[in-house]
Coordinates of C-alpha atoms in Angstrom, one line a residue:
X1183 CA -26.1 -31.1 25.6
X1184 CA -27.7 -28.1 23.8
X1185 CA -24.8 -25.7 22.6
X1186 CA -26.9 -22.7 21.5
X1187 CA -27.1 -21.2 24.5
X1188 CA -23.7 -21.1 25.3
X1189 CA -22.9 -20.2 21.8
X1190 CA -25.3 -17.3 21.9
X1191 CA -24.2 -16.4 25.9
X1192 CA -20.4 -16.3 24.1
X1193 CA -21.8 -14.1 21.4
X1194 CA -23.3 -11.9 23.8
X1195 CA -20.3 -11.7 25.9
X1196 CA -17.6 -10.9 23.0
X1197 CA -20.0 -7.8 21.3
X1198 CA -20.0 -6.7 25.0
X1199 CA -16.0 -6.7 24.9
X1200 CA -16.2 -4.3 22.0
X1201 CA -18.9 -2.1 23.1
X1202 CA -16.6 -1.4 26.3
X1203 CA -13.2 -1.9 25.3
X1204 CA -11.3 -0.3 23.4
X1205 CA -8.7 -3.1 22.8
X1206 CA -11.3 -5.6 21.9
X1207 CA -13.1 -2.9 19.2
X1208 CA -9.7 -2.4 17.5
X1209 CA -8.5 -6.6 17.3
X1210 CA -12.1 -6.8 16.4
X1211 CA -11.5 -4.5 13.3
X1212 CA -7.9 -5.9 12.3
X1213 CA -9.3 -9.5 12.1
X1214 CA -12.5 -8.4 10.3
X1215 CA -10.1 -6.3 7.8
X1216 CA -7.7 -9.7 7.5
X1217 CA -10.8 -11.9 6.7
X1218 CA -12.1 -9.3 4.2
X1219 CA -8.6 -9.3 2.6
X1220 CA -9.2 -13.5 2.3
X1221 CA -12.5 -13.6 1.6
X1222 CA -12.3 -10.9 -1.6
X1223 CA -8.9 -12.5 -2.5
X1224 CA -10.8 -15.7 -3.6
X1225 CA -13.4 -14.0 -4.7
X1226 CA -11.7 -11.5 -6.8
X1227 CA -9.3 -14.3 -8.1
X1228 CA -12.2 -16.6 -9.3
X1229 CA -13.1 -13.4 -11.4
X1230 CA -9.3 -13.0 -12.9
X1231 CA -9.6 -16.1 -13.9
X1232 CA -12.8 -16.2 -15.4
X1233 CA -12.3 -13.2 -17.8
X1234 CA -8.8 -13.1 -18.6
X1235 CA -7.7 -16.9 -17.7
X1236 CA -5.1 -16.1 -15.7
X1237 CA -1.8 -13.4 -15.3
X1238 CA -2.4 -9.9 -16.2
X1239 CA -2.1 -6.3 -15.6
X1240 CA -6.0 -5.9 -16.2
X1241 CA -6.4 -8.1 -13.6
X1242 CA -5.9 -5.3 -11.5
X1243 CA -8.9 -3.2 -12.6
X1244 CA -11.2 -6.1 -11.1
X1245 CA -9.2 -6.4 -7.6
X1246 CA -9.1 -2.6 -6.9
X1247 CA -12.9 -2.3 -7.9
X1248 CA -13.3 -5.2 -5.2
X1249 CA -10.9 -4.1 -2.6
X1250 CA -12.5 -0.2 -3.1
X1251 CA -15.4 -1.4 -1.1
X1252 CA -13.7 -1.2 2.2
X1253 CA -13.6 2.3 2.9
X1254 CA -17.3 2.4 3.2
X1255 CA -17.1 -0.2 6.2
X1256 CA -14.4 1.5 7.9
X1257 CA -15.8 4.8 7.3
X1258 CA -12.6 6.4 5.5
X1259 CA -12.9 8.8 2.7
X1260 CA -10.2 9.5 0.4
X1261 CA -9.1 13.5 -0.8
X1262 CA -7.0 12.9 -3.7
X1263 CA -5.2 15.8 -5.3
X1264 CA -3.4 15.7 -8.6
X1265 CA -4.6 12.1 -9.6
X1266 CA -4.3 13.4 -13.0
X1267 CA -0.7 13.1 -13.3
X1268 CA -1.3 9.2 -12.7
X1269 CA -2.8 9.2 -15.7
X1270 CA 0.2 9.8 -18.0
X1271 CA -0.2 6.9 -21.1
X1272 CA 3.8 5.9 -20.4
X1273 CA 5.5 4.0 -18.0
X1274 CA 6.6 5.0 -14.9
X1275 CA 7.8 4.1 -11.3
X1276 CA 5.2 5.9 -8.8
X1277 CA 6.9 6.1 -4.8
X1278 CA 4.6 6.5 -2.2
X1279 CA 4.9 6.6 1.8
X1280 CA 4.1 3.3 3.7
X1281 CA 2.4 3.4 7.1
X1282 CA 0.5 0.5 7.7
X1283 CA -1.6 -2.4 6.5
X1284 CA -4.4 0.3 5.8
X1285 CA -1.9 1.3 2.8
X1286 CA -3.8 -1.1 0.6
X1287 CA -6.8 0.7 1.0
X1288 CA -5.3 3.6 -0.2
X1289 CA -3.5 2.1 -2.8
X1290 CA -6.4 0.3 -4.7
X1291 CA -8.0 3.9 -4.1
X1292 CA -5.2 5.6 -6.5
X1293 CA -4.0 2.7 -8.8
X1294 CA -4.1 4.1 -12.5
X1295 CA -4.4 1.7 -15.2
X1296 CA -1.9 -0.7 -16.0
X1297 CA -0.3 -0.5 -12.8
X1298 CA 1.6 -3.4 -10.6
X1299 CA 3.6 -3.3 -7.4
X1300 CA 6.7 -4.7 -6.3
X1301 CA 6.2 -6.9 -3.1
X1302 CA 8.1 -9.7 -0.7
X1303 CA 8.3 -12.9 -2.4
X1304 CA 7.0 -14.1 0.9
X1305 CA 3.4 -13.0 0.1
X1306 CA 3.0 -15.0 -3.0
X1307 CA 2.7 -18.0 -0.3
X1308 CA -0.3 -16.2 2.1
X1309 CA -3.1 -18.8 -0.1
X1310 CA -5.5 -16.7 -1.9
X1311 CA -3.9 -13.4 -1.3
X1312 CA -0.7 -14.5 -2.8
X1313 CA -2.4 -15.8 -5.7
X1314 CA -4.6 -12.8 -6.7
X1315 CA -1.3 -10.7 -6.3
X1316 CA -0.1 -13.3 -8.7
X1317 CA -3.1 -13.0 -10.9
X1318 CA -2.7 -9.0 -10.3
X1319 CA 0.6 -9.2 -12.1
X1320 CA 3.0 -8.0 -8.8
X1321 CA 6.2 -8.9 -8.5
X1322 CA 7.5 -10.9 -6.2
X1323 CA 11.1 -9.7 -5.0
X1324 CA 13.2 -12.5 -2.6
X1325 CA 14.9 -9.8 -0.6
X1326 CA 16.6 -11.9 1.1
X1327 CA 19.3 -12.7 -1.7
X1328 CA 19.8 -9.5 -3.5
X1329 CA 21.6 -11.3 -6.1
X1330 CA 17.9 -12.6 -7.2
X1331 CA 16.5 -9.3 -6.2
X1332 CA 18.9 -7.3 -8.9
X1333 CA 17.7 -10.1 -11.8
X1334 CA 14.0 -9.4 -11.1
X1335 CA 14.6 -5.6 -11.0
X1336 CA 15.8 -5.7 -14.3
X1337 CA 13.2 -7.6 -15.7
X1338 CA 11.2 -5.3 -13.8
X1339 CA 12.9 -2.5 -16.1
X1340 CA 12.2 -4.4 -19.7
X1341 CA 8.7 -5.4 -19.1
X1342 CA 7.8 -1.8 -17.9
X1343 CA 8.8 -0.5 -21.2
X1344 CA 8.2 -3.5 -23.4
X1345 CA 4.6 -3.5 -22.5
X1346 CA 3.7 0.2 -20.9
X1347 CA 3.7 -0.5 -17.3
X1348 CA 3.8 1.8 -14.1
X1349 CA 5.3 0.0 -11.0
X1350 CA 4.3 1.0 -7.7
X1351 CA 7.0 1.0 -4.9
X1352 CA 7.2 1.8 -1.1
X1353 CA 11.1 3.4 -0.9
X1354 CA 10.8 3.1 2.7
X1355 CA 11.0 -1.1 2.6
X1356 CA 8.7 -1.2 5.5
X1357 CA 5.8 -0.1 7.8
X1358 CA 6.1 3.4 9.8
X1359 CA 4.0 5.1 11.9
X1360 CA 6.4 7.1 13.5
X1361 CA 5.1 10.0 12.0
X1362 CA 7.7 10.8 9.7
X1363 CA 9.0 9.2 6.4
X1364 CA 12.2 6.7 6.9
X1365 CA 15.1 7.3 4.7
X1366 CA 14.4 5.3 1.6
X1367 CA 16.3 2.4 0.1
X1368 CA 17.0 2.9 -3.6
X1369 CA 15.8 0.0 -5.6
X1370 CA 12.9 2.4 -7.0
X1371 CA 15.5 5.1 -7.8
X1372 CA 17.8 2.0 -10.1
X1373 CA 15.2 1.1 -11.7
X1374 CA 13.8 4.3 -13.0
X1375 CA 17.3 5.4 -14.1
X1376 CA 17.8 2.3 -15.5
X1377 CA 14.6 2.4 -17.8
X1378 CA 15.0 6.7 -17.9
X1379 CA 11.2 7.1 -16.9
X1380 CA 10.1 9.3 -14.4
X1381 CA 9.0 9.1 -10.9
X1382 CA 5.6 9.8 -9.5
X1383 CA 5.9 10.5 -5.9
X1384 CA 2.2 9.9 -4.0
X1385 CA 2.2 11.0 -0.3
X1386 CA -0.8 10.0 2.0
X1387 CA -1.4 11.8 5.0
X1388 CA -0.8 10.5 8.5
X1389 CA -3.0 7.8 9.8
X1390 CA -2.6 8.8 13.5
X1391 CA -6.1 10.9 14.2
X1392 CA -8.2 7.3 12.9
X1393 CA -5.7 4.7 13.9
X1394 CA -3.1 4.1 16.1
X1395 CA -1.3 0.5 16.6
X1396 CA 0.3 1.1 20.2
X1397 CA -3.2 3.1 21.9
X1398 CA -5.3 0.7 19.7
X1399 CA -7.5 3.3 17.9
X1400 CA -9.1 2.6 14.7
X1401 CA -12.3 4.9 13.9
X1402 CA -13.5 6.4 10.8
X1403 CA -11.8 9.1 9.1
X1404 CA -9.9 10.9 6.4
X1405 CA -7.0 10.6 4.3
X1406 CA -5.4 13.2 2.4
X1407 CA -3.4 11.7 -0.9
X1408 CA -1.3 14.5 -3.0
X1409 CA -0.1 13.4 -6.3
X1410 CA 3.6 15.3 -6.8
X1411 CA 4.7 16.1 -9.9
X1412 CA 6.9 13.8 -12.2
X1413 CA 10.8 13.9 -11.1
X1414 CA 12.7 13.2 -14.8
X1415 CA 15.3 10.9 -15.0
X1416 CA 16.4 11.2 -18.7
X1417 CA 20.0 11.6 -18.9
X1418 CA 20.7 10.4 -15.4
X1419 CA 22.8 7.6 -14.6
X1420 CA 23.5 5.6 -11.6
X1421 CA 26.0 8.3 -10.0
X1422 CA 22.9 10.9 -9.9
X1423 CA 21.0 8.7 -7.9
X1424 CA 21.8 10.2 -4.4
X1425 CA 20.7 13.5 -5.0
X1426 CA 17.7 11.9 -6.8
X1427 CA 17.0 9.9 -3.6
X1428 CA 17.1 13.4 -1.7
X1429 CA 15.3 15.5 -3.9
X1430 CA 12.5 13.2 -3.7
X1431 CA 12.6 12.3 0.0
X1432 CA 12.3 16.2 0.4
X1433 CA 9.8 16.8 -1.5
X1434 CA 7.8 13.8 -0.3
X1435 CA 8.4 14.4 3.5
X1436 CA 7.1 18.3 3.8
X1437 CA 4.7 17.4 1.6
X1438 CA 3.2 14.8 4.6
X1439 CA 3.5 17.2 7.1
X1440 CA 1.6 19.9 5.3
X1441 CA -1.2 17.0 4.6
X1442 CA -1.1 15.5 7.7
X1443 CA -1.0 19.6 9.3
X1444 CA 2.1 18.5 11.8
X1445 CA 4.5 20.9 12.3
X1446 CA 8.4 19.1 10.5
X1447 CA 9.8 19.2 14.1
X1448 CA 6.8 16.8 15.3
X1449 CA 8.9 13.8 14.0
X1450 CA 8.4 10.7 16.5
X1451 CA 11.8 9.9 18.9
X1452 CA 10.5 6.5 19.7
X1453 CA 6.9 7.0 20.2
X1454 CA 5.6 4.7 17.6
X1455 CA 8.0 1.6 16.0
X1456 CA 8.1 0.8 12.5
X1457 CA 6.9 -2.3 11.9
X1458 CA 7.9 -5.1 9.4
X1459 CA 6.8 -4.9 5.9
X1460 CA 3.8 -6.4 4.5

């Protein structure tokens, strides 16, 4: 039996779905974006290894060049304010506002040089996306046993000094499109204090006019990224990390409702969910 037809009929039927429904354009985009995120992942990792033969920071130069590409077949631009004070030649922890699996986007869109992230050991296991993280240089946090979690941090601290690193980390320890910022754990806060380099707060914009998880949009559109200016920690120890948490949760949270033009009272009482972490 001849299976074109019915292969082409299926074809037929399924760009149909997502010409009329909404639903079916949005799941349509995801898995498109997931298959991307696989099919550069193997692509960008035979590359790592080809020119640098494994492990490195510079590996991430090739996988944000790669990953860049999206935004032209999604149809998002990036505004980027302040990118200049990315560019500081020390090491640094950079904090940034995490709303969903777009973030990545956005992230390989701003990475300076010599930049790594700190991510869920559980992603060093998702095939090739785990292993050009790996190649990438991320660390891989088990969060789940934080007496593991407090070793790596502190390796974390040494090799960001040692060798002239900035580490990029998402305070608020998961997804949220609830449109406003979670309070934010303080891992990122140790381990600045702990190796006295500043913090580089980054806040993107809200997602919610392009893409919306519960009503299933996803169109083109724009995100707004401002750079804040760095928060000090010489001097500081562990007991000044509260009000360093707050200062910077401030500062970050007005910041994404003037970017994202939402009035500060138009936080979300249970409209959207956050969702679990990359």
């Amino acid at each position: 039996m001849d299976l074109w037809p019915w292969l082409s009929a299926a074809l037929l039927l399924l760009l149909l779905l997502v010409q009329l429904s909404r639903s079916a354009k949005f799941y349509a985009k995801i898995s498109l974006y997931c298959a991307l995120c696989v099919g550069v992942s193997i692509v960008a990792s035979v590359i790592c290894l080809l020119r640098h033969g494994g492990r490195t920071v510079e590996n991430m130069r090739i996988i944000s060049w790669l990953l860049r590409s999206f935004k032209y077949i999604y149809g998002l631009r990036f505004e980027i304010q302040g990118r200049e004070k990315l560019e500081v030649d020390r090491p640094c922890v950079i904090i940034s506002n995490h709303q969903s699996i777009l973030d990545m986007m956005g992230l390989m869109e701003t990475l300076p040089k010599r930049c790594v992230q700190i991510a869920k050991r559980e992603l060093l296991f998702w095939g090739p996306v785990g292993l050009v993280m790996y190649l990438g240089g991320v660390f891989f946090i088990n969060r789940q046993r934080s007496s593991t979690a407090v070793t790596v941090m502190a390796e974390v601290g040494e090799r960001m000094v040692r060798e002239n690193l900035k580490v990029w980390i998402y305070p608020e320890g998961t997804r949220n499109s609830n449109g406003d910022l979670l309070p934010f754990k303080k891992g990122a806060f140790y381990l600045a204090v702990q190796a006295q380099v500043p913090i580089i707060p980054v806040v993107y914009s809200s997602y919610s006019s392009f893409y919306n998880l519960e009503t299933k949009l996803f169109t083109s559109g724009t995100i707004k990224v401002e750079v804040l200016d760095a928060v000090p920690t010489t001097g500081l120890t562990t007991a000044d990390i509260p009000k360093l948490v707050d200062t910077c949760h401030q500062n970050m949270r007005s910041t994404f409702f003037h970017v994202s033009k939402m009035p500060q009272e138009n936080r979300a009482s249970g409209v959207s969910r956050a969702l679990p972490a990359q």
